[in-house]
Amino acid sequence: MASYSTTDFKRGLKIMLDNDPCSIIENEFVKPGKGQAFSRVKIRNLKTGRVIERTFKSGEKVEAADVTDVDMQYLYNDGEAWHFMDPESYEQVAADEAAVSDAKLWIKEQDECIVTLWNGNPISVTPPNHAILTVSETDPGVRGDTASGATKPATLESGAVVQVPLFIDIGDVLKVDTRSGEYISRSKE
Amino acid sequence: MTEHSDWQATASLKALRLRADCLSRIRSFFDERTVLEVETPLLSQYGTTDPHIDSLRVSSSYQDQTRYLHTSPEFAMKRLLATGSGPIYQICKVFRDAEIGRRHNPEFTLLEWYRPGFDQNALMAEVEALVRQLLATDMELAETLSLRYTEAFERYLGIDPLAATVETLAQLASEYGIDIEMDSDEAQRDDWLDLLISQVIEPQLPKQQPVFITHFPASQASLARLDPSDARFAHRFELYLGGMELANGFHELTDPTEQALRFQAERAQRREAGKWDVPEDQHLLAALQQGLPDSAGVALGLDRLLMLALGSDDIADVIAFPFERA
C-alpha cells in the first residue's frame, strides 16, 4: 500500500484517515526550539465534506488514498443512482445520493461534471461552475422592471431554487453560478 | 511547479534594507564588546546526532566523501574556543532538512556567539541587551519575564511537567483541541511536552515582553551542562518574543565523557526512530579532551528577529528567495 510521510504533505494530497479518503487543505509545520516537530493539518473528508484538524508527529507515515478527479458527462438518473460516463473511455459509473449530494440540484443530462473516484467508485460530484438551466416555476414576470434590484425565487428544471430579478419568466434560460447558487444572467442558449 | 512570478523576491525592499542594517548593527555591538567575528565550514565531515534535526547530506567526488551541511556552527566554534580564541561570534547560513513553514526555512541565518567566563545568566543579559537594541525602533518592549520550564507549565497549563503522568499530558493536549495519535508511554514524555509547549504555551506567551524560559528538563539538555544543585534540570534557556522562539542558549557542557555519552544516546534515539545514523563529531570530542574553557553560548534566529522588526508572521517576508523559490 502506498504511503506518504509528513514531509510529503501539501495542499491537495489525498490520504486515508479513520478509514475515509481525505484531502489536505492546509499543512503547518510546528516545532519547539529544539525537540519533536509536528505537522498540524487541516483535512477535508472527501465523503462527508467535513473539515477537521489533525496533528501528526513529523516523519509519521499515513496511507495514501487512491482518489482521482475525472471529467465525466451526466447521463441520467434512474430513480436511485445518477449515471455518468467518461467521454474518452465510455466507461460508466453510478453515483448514489450521498455522493451526488447538492450537485443534483444543478445538473441536467449531458452536463460535464467532475466526478471524484475513490478506488474507482464515485464519492462526490462537482457540477460545472456555471450552469445553463430553464426556469420551470416562478411568479409571473414584471415586464420592463430591469432596474429595481428586487428579486423573487425561481425554481429551475434541475430542482435548484435561485433568487432572480422580477422580469424573469417561466421558460427563460438562465446562467447561474453553482458555487454560490446565484443568478448571473439570462442566457441566449 | 513553477509559477510565472516565482523568479521574484518574496521580501520587500524594506525588508532587505532592514536585514542589511541589522547585520551592520550586530557587528558594531560585538565590535564594541571585543568579540571576534569568525567563519567556520558549512560542509562538515560530521553531521548532527540530534534525533530531531536532520542534516542535509552532500556527496563530494573528492575521495567519494559524504559531507554534511552544518545545522549550527556550534561544534566548530567550540573547537576555536578550545584553541584559545576567546569570545567569538558568527553570522552564517545553517541548514535543516525538511523544516519548512511560516516560521521555518530549511536554509536560514543564525547569529551564534560564545562567551568564555559567562554562565547562562550573564549570557541571557547580553542576549536581552542585543535584542532590545536591535528592535528599539520597531517594537515597544515591556520588562523581561523569566520563567523556569516548570513554572511555564504551571502558569499556562496548571501542571508540573516532570511529575504529571504522560496520560495527563495526553489528556491536556486533547482538552486543548489537539487531535493526535501518539503513544503515551514514559518514553514519549518529551514528545508530549514539546507538543504542549509549542502548541499551547507558546501562543499564550506575552507578545510584547521578552520571555526567557530556563532550566529545561535534563532529558532536553542538548549540549547544556546539568544544574549542579539539581540534576533534574539543565542550564539551558530559550528566549521567546512575539510568541515565537528566538534564541536557544547553554551554559556549555565541557565534560568529554558526558558529551560522548550524549552522542551515543542520541544515536540510539535516531536508530529507534528509524532514522539514518550519524557519526559522532570526533573533532569536537578531541577538542573537549584538550579542554573547552568554561563558556556560555547562544544561537539566535536572525530571520525571526527580522519578522518581529517588520511585524510579519511569515518568514518568506524577510528572506529574498525562500526554499520554494531558491
Coordinates of C-alpha atoms in Angstrom, one line a residue:
Chain A
M1 CA 0.0 0.0 0.0
A2 CA 1.4 3.4 -1.0
S3 CA 2.0 5.8 1.9
Y4 CA 3.2 9.3 2.5
S5 CA 5.4 10.8 5.1
T6 CA 4.5 14.2 6.7
T7 CA 7.3 15.7 4.6
D8 CA 5.2 14.9 1.5
F9 CA 2.2 16.8 2.9
K10 CA 0.9 19.6 0.7
R11 CA -2.4 21.1 -0.3
G12 CA -4.4 18.7 -2.4
L13 CA -2.6 15.5 -1.2
K14 CA -5.1 12.6 -0.8
I15 CA -4.6 10.5 2.3
M16 CA -6.6 7.9 4.3
L17 CA -7.7 9.0 7.8
D18 CA -10.1 7.0 10.0
N19 CA -10.8 4.7 7.0
D20 CA -12.1 7.6 4.9
P21 CA -10.4 9.3 1.9
C22 CA -9.4 12.9 2.8
S23 CA -7.7 15.8 1.1
I24 CA -5.2 18.1 2.7
I25 CA -6.3 21.7 2.8
E26 CA -3.5 23.2 4.8
N27 CA -0.3 21.9 6.4
E28 CA 1.5 23.8 9.1
F29 CA 5.0 22.8 10.4
V30 CA 5.3 23.3 14.1
K31 CA 8.4 22.9 16.1
P32 CA 9.6 23.9 19.6
G33 CA 13.1 25.4 19.8
K34 CA 14.6 22.0 20.0
G35 CA 12.8 18.8 20.1
Q36 CA 10.0 17.0 18.3
A37 CA 8.4 18.6 15.2
F38 CA 4.8 18.3 14.3
S39 CA 2.5 18.8 11.3
R40 CA -0.8 20.5 12.1
V41 CA -3.0 19.7 9.2
K42 CA -6.5 20.8 8.1
I43 CA -8.1 18.0 6.2
R44 CA -11.4 17.6 4.3
N45 CA -13.1 14.3 4.5
L46 CA -14.0 13.6 0.8
K47 CA -17.0 11.5 1.7
T48 CA -18.7 13.8 4.1
G49 CA -17.1 17.1 3.1
R50 CA -16.4 17.8 6.8
V51 CA -13.1 19.7 7.6
I52 CA -11.1 18.5 10.7
E53 CA -7.8 19.4 12.2
R54 CA -5.3 16.7 13.0
T55 CA -1.7 16.8 14.3
F56 CA 1.0 14.3 13.2
K57 CA 4.4 13.7 14.6
S58 CA 6.9 14.7 11.9
G59 CA 8.1 11.7 9.9
E60 CA 5.0 9.7 10.6
K61 CA 3.6 7.7 7.7
V62 CA 0.0 7.8 6.5
E63 CA -1.7 5.6 3.9
A64 CA -2.3 7.2 0.5
A65 CA -5.9 7.4 -0.8
D66 CA -6.5 6.3 -4.3
V67 CA -8.5 9.3 -5.3
T68 CA -8.9 10.8 -8.8
D69 CA -10.9 13.5 -10.3
V70 CA -12.4 12.6 -13.7
D71 CA -14.3 14.8 -16.1
M72 CA -17.5 13.0 -16.9
Q73 CA -20.8 13.6 -18.7
Y74 CA -24.0 13.2 -16.7
L75 CA -26.3 10.8 -18.5
Y76 CA -29.4 10.2 -16.5
N77 CA -31.0 9.4 -13.1
D78 CA -32.8 6.1 -12.8
G79 CA -34.6 7.0 -9.6
E80 CA -31.8 5.6 -7.4
A81 CA -28.5 6.4 -8.9
W82 CA -27.0 9.1 -11.1
H83 CA -25.1 7.7 -14.1
F84 CA -22.0 9.4 -15.5
M85 CA -19.8 8.5 -18.5
D86 CA -16.2 9.1 -19.2
P87 CA -16.4 10.7 -22.7
E88 CA -13.0 9.2 -23.6
S89 CA -13.2 5.6 -22.4
Y90 CA -17.1 5.5 -22.5
E91 CA -16.8 3.9 -19.1
Q92 CA -19.8 4.5 -16.9
V93 CA -20.2 4.9 -13.2
A94 CA -23.3 5.1 -11.0
A95 CA -23.2 7.6 -8.1
D96 CA -25.5 7.3 -5.1
E97 CA -27.4 10.2 -3.5
A98 CA -24.7 10.8 -0.8
A99 CA -22.1 11.2 -3.5
V100 CA -24.2 13.4 -5.7
S101 CA -25.3 15.5 -2.7
D102 CA -26.2 19.1 -3.6
A103 CA -24.8 18.7 -7.2
K104 CA -28.0 17.0 -8.2
L105 CA -29.8 20.4 -7.9
W106 CA -27.6 21.9 -10.6
I107 CA -27.0 19.2 -13.2
K108 CA -29.0 18.2 -16.3
E109 CA -28.4 15.5 -18.8
Q110 CA -25.2 15.9 -20.8
D111 CA -23.6 18.4 -18.4
E112 CA -19.8 18.0 -17.9
C113 CA -19.1 17.3 -14.2
I114 CA -16.1 16.4 -12.2
V115 CA -16.6 13.0 -10.6
T116 CA -14.3 12.1 -7.7
L117 CA -13.5 8.4 -7.6
W118 CA -12.1 6.6 -4.6
N119 CA -10.8 3.1 -5.6
G120 CA -12.8 3.6 -8.8
N121 CA -16.1 4.4 -7.0
P122 CA -17.7 7.8 -7.2
I123 CA -17.7 9.6 -3.8
S124 CA -18.5 13.1 -4.9
V125 CA -19.7 15.1 -7.9
T126 CA -18.8 18.7 -8.7
P127 CA -21.2 20.5 -11.1
P128 CA -19.8 22.9 -13.7
N129 CA -19.1 26.3 -12.1
H130 CA -21.7 27.9 -14.5
A131 CA -24.9 26.0 -15.3
I132 CA -27.4 26.9 -18.1
L133 CA -30.9 26.0 -16.8
T134 CA -34.5 26.7 -17.7
V135 CA -36.9 28.2 -15.2
S136 CA -39.7 25.7 -14.5
E137 CA -41.6 27.8 -11.9
T138 CA -41.7 31.4 -10.8
D139 CA -44.2 34.2 -10.2
P140 CA -45.2 36.0 -13.5
G141 CA -42.5 38.3 -14.8
V142 CA -42.9 42.1 -14.4
R143 CA -42.2 43.5 -17.8
G144 CA -39.7 46.3 -18.0
D145 CA -38.5 46.1 -14.4
T146 CA -34.8 45.7 -15.0
A147 CA -33.6 48.3 -12.6
S148 CA -35.3 48.0 -9.2
G149 CA -32.9 45.3 -7.9
A150 CA -35.9 43.4 -6.3
T151 CA -35.8 39.6 -6.6
K152 CA -38.1 36.7 -6.3
P153 CA -37.5 32.9 -6.1
A154 CA -37.4 30.8 -9.2
T155 CA -37.3 27.0 -9.4
L156 CA -35.0 25.6 -12.2
E157 CA -35.5 22.5 -14.2
S158 CA -32.9 20.7 -12.2
G159 CA -34.6 21.5 -8.9
A160 CA -32.5 24.3 -7.6
V161 CA -34.2 27.5 -6.3
V162 CA -32.4 30.7 -7.0
Q163 CA -33.2 34.4 -6.4
V164 CA -33.9 36.1 -9.8
P165 CA -34.8 39.6 -11.0
L166 CA -38.6 40.3 -11.3
F167 CA -38.6 40.3 -15.1
I168 CA -37.7 36.6 -15.4
D169 CA -40.5 34.3 -16.6
I170 CA -41.2 30.6 -16.8
G171 CA -39.3 29.1 -19.8
D172 CA -36.5 31.7 -19.6
V173 CA -33.0 30.1 -19.8
L174 CA -30.6 31.3 -17.1
K175 CA -26.9 31.2 -16.4
V176 CA -26.3 30.5 -12.7
D177 CA -23.2 30.1 -10.5
T178 CA -23.4 26.7 -8.9
R179 CA -20.8 27.5 -6.2
S180 CA -22.7 30.5 -4.8
G181 CA -26.1 29.5 -6.0
E182 CA -26.6 32.9 -7.6
Y183 CA -28.2 34.1 -10.8
I184 CA -25.8 35.6 -13.2
S185 CA -27.8 36.5 -16.4
R186 CA -30.3 35.4 -18.9
S187 CA -28.7 33.0 -21.4
K188 CA -29.0 33.2 -25.2
E189 CA -28.6 29.4 -25.5
Chain B
M1 CA 5.5 23.6 -10.4
T2 CA 7.0 27.0 -11.4
E3 CA 4.6 29.9 -11.5
H4 CA 5.4 32.8 -13.8
S5 CA 6.2 35.1 -10.9
D6 CA 8.4 32.7 -9.0
W7 CA 11.6 34.4 -10.1
Q8 CA 10.7 37.4 -7.9
A9 CA 11.8 38.0 -4.3
T10 CA 9.2 37.5 -1.6
A11 CA 10.9 40.0 0.7
S12 CA 10.2 43.7 0.2
L13 CA 13.0 46.2 -0.4
K14 CA 12.2 47.5 3.0
A15 CA 12.9 44.0 4.5
L16 CA 16.2 43.7 2.6
R17 CA 17.3 47.1 3.9
L18 CA 16.3 46.1 7.4
R19 CA 18.4 42.9 7.1
A20 CA 21.4 44.8 5.9
D21 CA 21.0 47.4 8.7
C22 CA 20.6 44.6 11.3
L23 CA 23.8 42.8 10.2
S24 CA 25.8 46.0 10.5
R25 CA 24.4 46.8 13.9
I26 CA 25.1 43.3 15.2
R27 CA 28.7 43.7 14.0
S28 CA 29.0 47.1 15.9
F29 CA 27.5 45.5 19.0
F30 CA 30.2 42.8 19.1
D31 CA 32.9 45.0 17.9
E32 CA 32.3 47.3 20.9
R33 CA 32.5 44.3 23.2
T34 CA 35.6 43.0 21.5
V35 CA 34.0 39.7 20.5
L36 CA 35.8 38.3 17.4
E37 CA 33.8 37.5 14.2
V38 CA 34.8 34.1 12.8
E39 CA 33.9 31.8 10.0
T40 CA 33.7 28.0 10.2
P41 CA 32.9 25.4 7.5
L42 CA 29.4 24.9 6.2
L43 CA 30.4 21.5 4.8
S44 CA 31.5 19.3 7.7
Q45 CA 32.7 15.7 7.9
Y46 CA 30.2 15.2 10.7
G47 CA 26.5 15.8 10.9
T48 CA 24.3 16.4 14.0
T49 CA 23.2 13.4 16.1
D50 CA 20.2 15.4 17.4
P51 CA 17.3 13.0 16.9
H52 CA 15.0 15.9 15.9
I53 CA 17.3 17.6 13.4
D54 CA 18.4 16.1 10.1
S55 CA 21.5 17.4 8.3
L56 CA 21.4 17.7 4.6
R57 CA 24.0 15.4 3.0
V58 CA 26.1 16.4 0.1
S59 CA 28.2 13.9 -1.9
S60 CA 31.6 15.1 -3.0
S61 CA 33.5 13.3 -5.8
Y62 CA 36.7 14.2 -3.9
Q63 CA 37.7 10.8 -2.4
D64 CA 34.0 9.8 -2.7
Q65 CA 33.1 11.5 0.5
T66 CA 29.8 12.4 2.2
R67 CA 29.7 15.8 3.8
Y68 CA 27.1 17.3 6.0
L69 CA 25.8 20.9 5.7
H70 CA 26.0 22.2 9.2
T71 CA 22.8 22.6 11.2
S72 CA 24.6 25.1 13.5
P73 CA 28.2 26.3 13.7
E74 CA 28.4 25.1 17.4
F75 CA 31.0 22.2 17.1
A76 CA 33.4 24.2 15.0
M77 CA 33.1 27.3 17.2
K78 CA 33.8 25.2 20.3
R79 CA 36.9 23.9 18.6
L80 CA 38.0 27.5 18.2
L81 CA 37.3 28.2 21.9
A82 CA 39.4 25.2 22.8
T83 CA 42.2 26.7 20.7
G84 CA 42.1 29.8 22.8
S85 CA 40.1 32.1 20.5
G86 CA 38.4 34.0 23.4
P87 CA 34.9 35.3 22.8
I88 CA 33.7 34.7 19.3
Y89 CA 30.6 35.3 17.1
Q90 CA 29.4 34.1 13.7
I91 CA 26.6 35.1 11.4
C92 CA 26.0 32.2 8.9
K93 CA 23.5 30.2 7.0
V94 CA 22.6 26.9 8.5
F95 CA 20.6 24.0 7.0
R96 CA 18.0 21.8 8.5
D97 CA 16.3 19.2 6.3
A98 CA 12.5 19.5 5.7
E99 CA 11.9 22.2 8.2
I100 CA 9.6 24.4 6.2
G101 CA 6.7 26.5 7.3
R102 CA 5.7 30.1 8.3
R103 CA 8.5 30.2 10.8
H104 CA 10.9 27.8 9.2
N105 CA 13.0 27.8 6.1
P106 CA 15.4 24.8 5.6
E107 CA 18.2 27.3 5.0
F108 CA 18.2 30.2 7.5
T109 CA 20.5 32.7 9.1
L110 CA 21.8 32.1 12.6
L111 CA 23.8 34.5 14.8
E112 CA 25.7 32.4 17.2
W113 CA 28.1 33.5 19.9
Y114 CA 30.2 32.2 22.8
R115 CA 31.4 33.9 25.9
P116 CA 34.2 32.2 27.9
G117 CA 33.7 33.0 31.6
F118 CA 29.9 33.7 31.3
D119 CA 27.2 31.5 32.8
Q120 CA 23.7 31.4 31.4
N121 CA 22.5 34.4 33.4
A122 CA 25.3 36.6 32.2
L123 CA 24.7 35.5 28.6
M124 CA 20.9 36.0 28.9
A125 CA 21.6 39.6 30.0
E126 CA 23.7 40.1 26.9
V127 CA 21.1 38.5 24.6
E128 CA 18.5 40.8 26.0
A129 CA 20.7 43.8 25.6
L130 CA 21.3 43.0 21.9
V131 CA 17.6 42.2 21.1
R132 CA 16.4 45.4 22.8
Q133 CA 19.0 47.4 20.9
L134 CA 18.1 45.8 17.5
L135 CA 14.3 46.2 18.0
A136 CA 14.5 49.6 19.7
T137 CA 12.9 51.5 16.8
D138 CA 10.4 48.7 15.7
M139 CA 8.9 47.4 18.9
E140 CA 7.8 48.7 22.3
L141 CA 9.1 46.1 24.6
A142 CA 7.9 45.6 28.2
E143 CA 10.1 44.3 31.0
T144 CA 11.6 40.9 30.6
L145 CA 9.9 37.9 32.1
S146 CA 11.9 34.9 33.2
L147 CA 10.2 31.6 33.9
R148 CA 11.7 28.2 34.7
Y149 CA 10.4 25.5 32.4
T150 CA 8.3 24.0 35.2
E151 CA 6.9 27.5 36.1
A152 CA 5.8 28.0 32.5
F153 CA 3.9 24.7 32.6
E154 CA 2.4 25.6 36.0
R155 CA 1.4 29.0 34.9
Y156 CA -0.2 28.2 31.5
L157 CA -1.3 24.6 32.0
G158 CA -1.5 24.1 35.7
I159 CA 0.7 21.1 35.8
D160 CA 4.2 20.0 36.9
P161 CA 5.7 18.8 33.6
L162 CA 8.0 16.3 35.3
A163 CA 5.6 15.0 38.0
A164 CA 2.4 14.7 35.8
T165 CA 1.8 11.3 34.2
V166 CA 2.2 11.1 30.5
E167 CA -1.6 10.2 30.3
T168 CA -2.3 13.5 32.0
L169 CA -0.2 15.3 29.3
A170 CA -2.1 13.5 26.6
Q171 CA -5.4 14.3 28.2
L172 CA -4.4 18.0 28.4
A173 CA -3.5 18.1 24.7
S174 CA -6.9 16.7 23.9
E175 CA -8.6 19.2 26.1
Y176 CA -6.8 21.9 24.1
G177 CA -8.3 20.5 20.9
I178 CA -5.1 18.8 19.6
D179 CA -6.2 15.6 17.8
I180 CA -3.1 13.3 17.6
E181 CA -2.3 9.7 17.7
M182 CA 0.9 9.3 19.8
D183 CA 1.9 6.6 22.3
S184 CA 1.6 7.8 25.9
D185 CA 4.4 5.7 27.5
E186 CA 7.0 7.3 29.7
A187 CA 9.4 7.2 26.7
Q188 CA 7.2 9.8 24.9
R189 CA 7.1 12.3 27.8
D190 CA 9.4 14.8 26.0
D191 CA 7.3 14.5 22.8
W192 CA 4.1 15.4 24.7
L193 CA 6.0 18.2 26.4
D194 CA 7.2 19.5 23.1
L195 CA 3.7 19.3 21.7
L196 CA 2.2 21.3 24.7
I197 CA 4.9 23.9 24.8
S198 CA 4.8 24.6 21.0
Q199 CA 1.1 24.5 20.6
V200 CA -0.4 25.5 23.9
I201 CA 2.1 27.5 25.8
E202 CA 3.9 29.4 23.0
P203 CA 0.7 31.0 21.7
Q204 CA -0.2 32.2 25.3
L205 CA 3.1 33.9 26.0
P206 CA 3.0 37.7 26.2
K207 CA 3.7 39.2 22.8
Q208 CA 5.4 42.5 23.7
Q209 CA 7.5 41.1 26.5
P210 CA 10.8 39.1 26.1
V211 CA 10.3 35.8 27.9
F212 CA 13.2 33.6 28.9
I213 CA 12.4 30.0 29.7
T214 CA 15.2 28.5 31.7
H215 CA 16.1 25.2 33.5
F216 CA 14.9 22.8 30.8
P217 CA 14.4 19.2 32.0
A218 CA 17.7 17.2 31.9
S219 CA 16.2 15.0 29.2
Q220 CA 16.2 18.1 27.0
A221 CA 19.6 19.3 28.0
S222 CA 21.0 19.0 24.5
L223 CA 24.5 20.4 24.9
A224 CA 24.0 22.2 28.2
R225 CA 25.5 21.2 31.5
L226 CA 23.2 19.9 34.2
D227 CA 22.4 22.1 37.2
P228 CA 24.9 21.1 39.8
S229 CA 22.4 21.7 42.6
D230 CA 19.6 19.8 40.9
A231 CA 20.5 17.4 38.2
R232 CA 16.8 17.1 37.0
F233 CA 17.4 20.3 35.2
A234 CA 19.9 21.7 32.6
H235 CA 21.4 25.1 32.3
R236 CA 19.7 25.7 29.0
F237 CA 17.5 28.7 28.2
E238 CA 15.3 29.9 25.4
L239 CA 14.2 33.4 24.5
Y240 CA 10.6 33.9 23.2
L241 CA 9.3 37.1 21.8
G242 CA 6.0 37.7 19.9
G243 CA 5.0 34.2 20.9
M244 CA 8.0 32.8 18.9
E245 CA 11.2 31.1 19.9
L246 CA 14.0 33.4 19.0
A247 CA 17.2 32.0 20.7
N248 CA 18.5 29.0 22.5
G249 CA 21.5 29.0 24.8
F250 CA 23.5 26.9 27.1
H251 CA 26.0 27.1 29.9
E252 CA 28.1 24.7 27.8
L253 CA 28.8 21.1 28.6
T254 CA 32.6 20.8 28.8
D255 CA 33.0 17.2 30.0
P256 CA 34.2 15.0 27.1
T257 CA 32.9 11.8 28.7
E258 CA 29.4 13.1 29.3
Q259 CA 29.5 14.6 25.7
A260 CA 30.4 11.2 24.2
L261 CA 27.5 9.5 26.2
R262 CA 25.0 12.1 25.0
F263 CA 26.1 11.5 21.4
Q264 CA 25.6 7.8 21.9
A265 CA 22.2 8.3 23.5
E266 CA 21.1 10.5 20.6
R267 CA 22.3 8.0 18.0
A268 CA 20.3 5.3 19.8
Q269 CA 17.3 7.5 19.7
R270 CA 17.8 8.0 16.0
R271 CA 18.0 4.3 15.4
E272 CA 14.9 3.7 17.4
A273 CA 13.0 6.3 15.3
G274 CA 14.2 4.6 12.1
K275 CA 16.4 7.5 11.1
W276 CA 19.8 7.2 9.5
D277 CA 22.8 7.1 11.7
V278 CA 25.3 10.0 12.0
P279 CA 28.9 9.6 13.0
E280 CA 29.9 11.5 16.2
D281 CA 32.0 14.6 15.7
Q282 CA 35.4 13.3 16.6
H283 CA 36.9 16.7 16.3
L284 CA 34.6 18.1 18.9
L285 CA 35.3 15.2 21.3
A286 CA 39.1 15.7 20.8
A287 CA 38.7 19.5 21.5
L288 CA 36.8 18.7 24.7
Q289 CA 39.6 16.3 25.7
Q290 CA 42.0 19.2 25.2
G291 CA 39.8 21.4 27.3
L292 CA 36.9 23.8 26.5
P293 CA 37.0 26.9 28.6
D294 CA 34.0 27.4 30.9
S295 CA 31.7 29.2 28.5
A296 CA 28.1 30.0 27.7
G297 CA 26.9 30.1 24.1
V298 CA 23.7 31.0 22.3
A299 CA 22.1 30.8 18.8
L300 CA 19.6 33.4 17.7
G301 CA 17.4 33.2 14.6
L302 CA 18.0 36.4 12.6
D303 CA 15.2 35.8 10.2
R304 CA 12.7 35.6 13.0
L305 CA 14.1 38.7 14.6
L306 CA 13.5 40.5 11.3
M307 CA 10.0 39.1 11.2
L308 CA 9.4 40.9 14.6
A309 CA 11.0 44.1 13.4
L310 CA 8.8 44.0 10.3
G311 CA 5.6 42.9 12.2
S312 CA 5.4 39.9 9.9
D313 CA 4.1 36.4 10.6
D314 CA 5.7 34.7 7.6
I315 CA 9.4 34.1 7.2
A316 CA 9.1 34.5 3.4
D317 CA 8.6 38.2 4.1
V318 CA 12.2 38.6 5.3
I319 CA 14.0 36.1 3.0
A320 CA 14.7 37.2 -0.6
F321 CA 14.2 33.7 -2.0
P322 CA 12.7 31.1 0.3
F323 CA 13.2 27.4 -0.3
E324 CA 10.4 27.1 -2.9
R325 CA 11.9 29.9 -5.0
A326 CA 15.6 29.1 -4.3

